[in-house]
């Protein structure tokens, strides 16, 4: 290829040089060599430019890809921001509702405990110490600045549930009562919230709590056997069966 290029250069020089300027062979060769060097420099520049151009094209493609990615991220971020704004607005709305609910709920909880206290006071007198302690602890929580409204509500519902459960229980406990002839420790049989009965520890005396008079009163000895069976059933030592214990007034 170089040979052909040199030949072409010689021909061009020969054709374009004025006739009056005839060159010696040495000068002609020198001119040709200069032309070759010039062509090589041009070719090198073209090669370098082609390489640089390819590099620039790759960079442009990369920048275009980055631009597309940034535009996508921008669009996504705008959607994220819009979604977050909606969530923040919803949280603010819920916070406002919760504050309003808290303001309304706290007085209601205090009123509920007040009613529960009155209810226990008028209820059958069983587990009074335990129930009073629970009320005191509950009131302490309601009066606590550090306790949240959720904790206060949970404790109130828990106390109400315990009181409700009492209505479906039959149990025997050892308690101190105060009948007409003075205080004594006895076994108390509680039938839900229907009735309270007692039996002395020696088993010689039985009785019941009369809700109409608010007093403990003795029962005739004929109910001793029924009382024994009732206590065995409450202790799950005997299968459930019908009992004949006085719930209302006694027949003489």
Coordinates of C-alpha atoms in Angstrom, one line a residue:
X1 CA 0.0 0.0 0.0
X2 CA 2.8 2.4 0.9
X3 CA 4.4 1.7 -2.5
X4 CA 1.3 2.6 -4.3
X5 CA 0.9 5.8 -2.2
X6 CA 4.6 6.8 -3.0
X7 CA 4.0 6.2 -6.7
X8 CA 0.8 8.3 -6.6
X9 CA 2.8 11.1 -4.8
X10 CA 5.4 11.0 -7.5
X11 CA 2.8 11.2 -10.2
X12 CA 1.1 14.1 -8.5
X13 CA 4.3 16.0 -8.1
X14 CA 5.1 15.4 -11.7
X15 CA 1.8 16.6 -12.9
X16 CA 1.4 19.7 -10.8
X17 CA 4.9 21.1 -10.9
X18 CA 5.4 23.8 -13.5
X19 CA 7.4 22.7 -16.5
X20 CA 9.9 25.4 -15.9
X21 CA 10.6 24.0 -12.5
X22 CA 12.0 20.7 -13.4
X23 CA 13.2 18.9 -10.3
X24 CA 16.2 16.7 -9.8
X25 CA 15.4 13.1 -8.9
X26 CA 16.8 13.7 -5.4
X27 CA 14.5 16.7 -4.8
X28 CA 11.6 14.8 -6.2
X29 CA 12.2 11.9 -3.8
X30 CA 12.5 14.4 -0.9
X31 CA 9.2 15.9 -1.8
X32 CA 7.6 12.5 -2.0
X33 CA 8.9 11.5 1.4
X34 CA 7.6 14.7 2.9
X35 CA 4.2 14.0 1.4
X36 CA 4.4 10.5 2.9
X37 CA 5.2 11.8 6.3
X38 CA 2.4 14.3 6.0
X39 CA 0.0 11.6 5.0
X40 CA 1.1 9.4 8.0
X41 CA 0.6 12.3 10.4
X42 CA -2.9 12.9 9.0
X43 CA -3.6 9.2 9.2
X44 CA -2.4 9.1 12.8
X45 CA -4.6 12.1 13.6
X46 CA -7.6 10.4 12.0
X47 CA -6.9 7.3 14.0
X48 CA -6.6 9.2 17.2
X49 CA -9.8 11.2 16.4
X50 CA -11.6 7.9 15.6
X51 CA -10.5 6.5 19.0
X52 CA -11.4 9.7 20.8
X53 CA -14.7 9.9 18.9
X54 CA -15.6 6.3 20.0
X55 CA -14.7 7.1 23.6
X56 CA -16.8 10.3 23.5
X57 CA -19.7 8.4 22.0
X58 CA -19.5 5.8 24.8
X59 CA -19.4 8.6 27.4
X60 CA -22.4 10.3 25.8
X61 CA -24.3 6.9 25.9
X62 CA -23.3 6.5 29.5
X63 CA -24.4 10.1 30.3
X64 CA -27.7 9.5 28.5
X65 CA -28.2 6.3 30.5
X66 CA -27.4 8.2 33.8
X67 CA -29.8 11.0 32.7
X68 CA -32.6 8.4 32.1
X69 CA -31.9 6.8 35.5
X70 CA -31.9 10.2 37.2
X71 CA -35.2 11.2 35.6
X72 CA -36.6 7.8 36.7
X73 CA -35.4 8.4 40.2
X74 CA -36.7 11.9 40.2
X75 CA -40.1 10.6 39.2
X76 CA -40.0 7.9 41.8
X77 CA -38.9 10.3 44.5
X78 CA -41.8 12.6 43.6
X79 CA -44.2 9.7 44.0
X80 CA -42.6 8.7 47.3
X81 CA -42.8 12.3 48.6
X82 CA -46.5 12.5 47.5
X83 CA -47.2 9.1 49.3
X84 CA -45.3 10.3 52.4
X85 CA -47.3 13.5 52.5
X86 CA -50.5 11.5 52.3
X87 CA -49.3 9.3 55.2
X88 CA -48.3 12.2 57.3
X89 CA -51.6 13.9 56.7
X90 CA -53.4 10.6 57.7
X91 CA -51.2 10.3 60.8
X92 CA -52.0 13.9 61.8
X93 CA -55.7 13.2 61.3
X94 CA -55.4 10.0 63.5
X95 CA -53.4 11.9 66.1
X96 CA -56.0 14.5 66.3
X97 CA -58.7 11.8 66.7
X98 CA -56.7 10.0 69.3
X99 CA -56.2 13.2 71.3
X100 CA -59.9 13.8 71.2
X101 CA -60.6 10.2 72.1
X102 CA -58.1 10.4 75.0
X103 CA -59.7 13.6 76.3
X104 CA -63.1 11.9 76.2
X105 CA -61.9 8.4 77.4
X106 CA -60.1 9.4 80.6
X107 CA -63.2 10.9 82.3
X108 CA -65.1 7.9 81.2
X109 CA -62.6 5.5 82.8
X110 CA -62.7 7.5 86.0
X111 CA -66.5 7.3 86.0
X112 CA -66.3 3.5 85.2
X113 CA -64.1 2.9 88.3
X114 CA -66.4 5.0 90.4
X115 CA -69.4 2.8 89.3
X116 CA -67.4 -0.3 89.8
X117 CA -66.5 0.8 93.4
X118 CA -70.2 1.4 94.1
X119 CA -71.1 -1.9 92.6
X120 CA -68.6 -3.8 94.7
X121 CA -69.8 -2.0 97.8
X122 CA -73.4 -3.2 97.1
X123 CA -72.4 -6.7 95.9
X124 CA -72.1 -9.8 98.0
X125 CA -69.2 -9.4 100.5
X126 CA -66.7 -11.9 99.1
X127 CA -63.0 -11.5 98.5
X128 CA -63.4 -7.9 99.7
X129 CA -59.7 -7.3 100.5
X130 CA -58.6 -8.6 97.1
X131 CA -61.2 -6.6 95.3
X132 CA -60.4 -3.4 97.3
X133 CA -56.6 -3.8 96.6
X134 CA -57.4 -4.2 92.9
X135 CA -59.4 -1.0 92.9
X136 CA -56.7 0.9 94.7
X137 CA -54.0 -0.3 92.2
X138 CA -56.3 0.6 89.3
X139 CA -57.0 4.1 90.7
X140 CA -53.3 4.6 91.1
X141 CA -52.8 3.8 87.4
X142 CA -55.6 6.1 86.3
X143 CA -54.0 8.9 88.4
X144 CA -50.5 8.3 87.0
X145 CA -49.2 10.9 84.6
X146 CA -46.7 8.3 83.1
X147 CA -49.4 5.7 82.3
X148 CA -50.7 5.9 78.7
X149 CA -54.3 5.8 77.9
X150 CA -53.9 2.4 76.3
X151 CA -52.5 1.0 79.6
X152 CA -55.3 2.7 81.6
X153 CA -57.9 1.2 79.3
X154 CA -56.3 -2.2 79.5
X155 CA -56.3 -2.2 83.3
X156 CA -59.9 -1.1 83.5
X157 CA -61.0 -3.8 81.1
X158 CA -59.0 -6.3 83.1
X159 CA -60.7 -5.3 86.3
X160 CA -64.1 -5.5 84.7
X161 CA -63.4 -8.9 83.3
X162 CA -62.3 -10.2 86.7
X163 CA -65.6 -9.0 88.2
X164 CA -67.6 -10.5 85.4
X165 CA -65.8 -13.9 85.9
X166 CA -66.8 -13.9 89.5
X167 CA -70.4 -14.3 88.4
X168 CA -69.7 -17.7 86.8
X169 CA -67.6 -19.2 89.5
X170 CA -68.3 -21.5 92.4
X171 CA -65.5 -21.6 95.0
X172 CA -64.7 -22.1 98.6
X173 CA -62.4 -19.7 100.4
X174 CA -61.4 -19.2 104.0
X175 CA -62.4 -15.7 105.2
X176 CA -63.2 -13.8 108.3
X177 CA -66.9 -12.8 108.6
X178 CA -68.8 -10.9 111.3
X179 CA -72.2 -12.5 112.1
X180 CA -74.3 -11.4 115.0
X181 CA -72.3 -13.3 117.6
X182 CA -68.9 -11.8 116.7
X183 CA -66.2 -12.2 114.1
X184 CA -64.9 -15.6 113.2
X185 CA -62.9 -17.3 110.5
X186 CA -65.0 -19.7 108.4
X187 CA -65.2 -21.5 105.1
X188 CA -67.2 -19.4 102.6
X189 CA -68.9 -21.1 99.7
X190 CA -69.8 -18.7 96.9
X191 CA -72.2 -19.6 94.2
X192 CA -71.4 -17.0 91.5
X193 CA -73.2 -13.9 92.6
X194 CA -76.3 -15.7 93.6
X195 CA -75.5 -16.6 97.2
X196 CA -72.9 -16.8 99.9
X197 CA -72.8 -19.6 102.5
X198 CA -70.5 -20.3 105.4
X199 CA -69.5 -23.2 107.5
X200 CA -67.4 -22.9 110.7
X201 CA -64.0 -24.7 110.6
X202 CA -65.3 -27.3 113.0
X203 CA -68.3 -27.9 110.8
X204 CA -70.8 -27.4 113.6
X205 CA -72.5 -24.3 112.2
X206 CA -73.6 -23.2 108.8
X207 CA -75.2 -20.0 107.6
X208 CA -75.6 -17.6 104.7
X209 CA -75.4 -14.0 103.8
X210 CA -78.8 -12.3 103.6
X211 CA -78.5 -9.6 100.9
X212 CA -81.8 -8.0 102.1
X213 CA -80.6 -7.3 105.6
X214 CA -76.9 -7.2 104.7
X215 CA -76.1 -9.6 107.5
X216 CA -74.8 -13.1 108.1
X217 CA -77.3 -15.5 109.5
X218 CA -77.4 -19.1 110.7
X219 CA -79.1 -21.8 108.7
X220 CA -80.9 -24.8 110.2
X221 CA -78.9 -28.0 110.5
X222 CA -80.9 -29.8 107.9
X223 CA -78.8 -28.0 105.2
X224 CA -75.5 -29.3 106.5
X225 CA -75.4 -32.3 104.2
X226 CA -76.2 -30.1 101.2
X227 CA -73.5 -27.6 102.2
X228 CA -71.0 -30.4 102.4
X229 CA -71.9 -31.6 98.9
X230 CA -71.8 -28.0 97.5
X231 CA -68.3 -27.5 98.9
X232 CA -67.1 -30.8 97.4
X233 CA -68.4 -29.8 94.0
X234 CA -66.8 -26.4 94.2
X235 CA -63.5 -28.2 95.0
X236 CA -64.1 -30.5 92.1
X237 CA -64.1 -33.5 94.4
X238 CA -67.7 -34.4 93.4
X239 CA -69.6 -34.4 90.1
X240 CA -72.1 -31.5 89.7
X241 CA -75.7 -32.3 90.8
X242 CA -78.8 -30.4 92.0
X243 CA -78.6 -28.9 95.5
X244 CA -81.2 -27.7 97.9
X245 CA -79.8 -24.6 99.4
X246 CA -81.8 -21.5 100.3
X247 CA -81.3 -18.7 97.8
X248 CA -84.4 -16.6 98.8
X249 CA -86.3 -16.5 102.0
X250 CA -86.4 -19.5 104.4
X251 CA -89.6 -21.5 105.1
X252 CA -90.2 -21.9 108.8

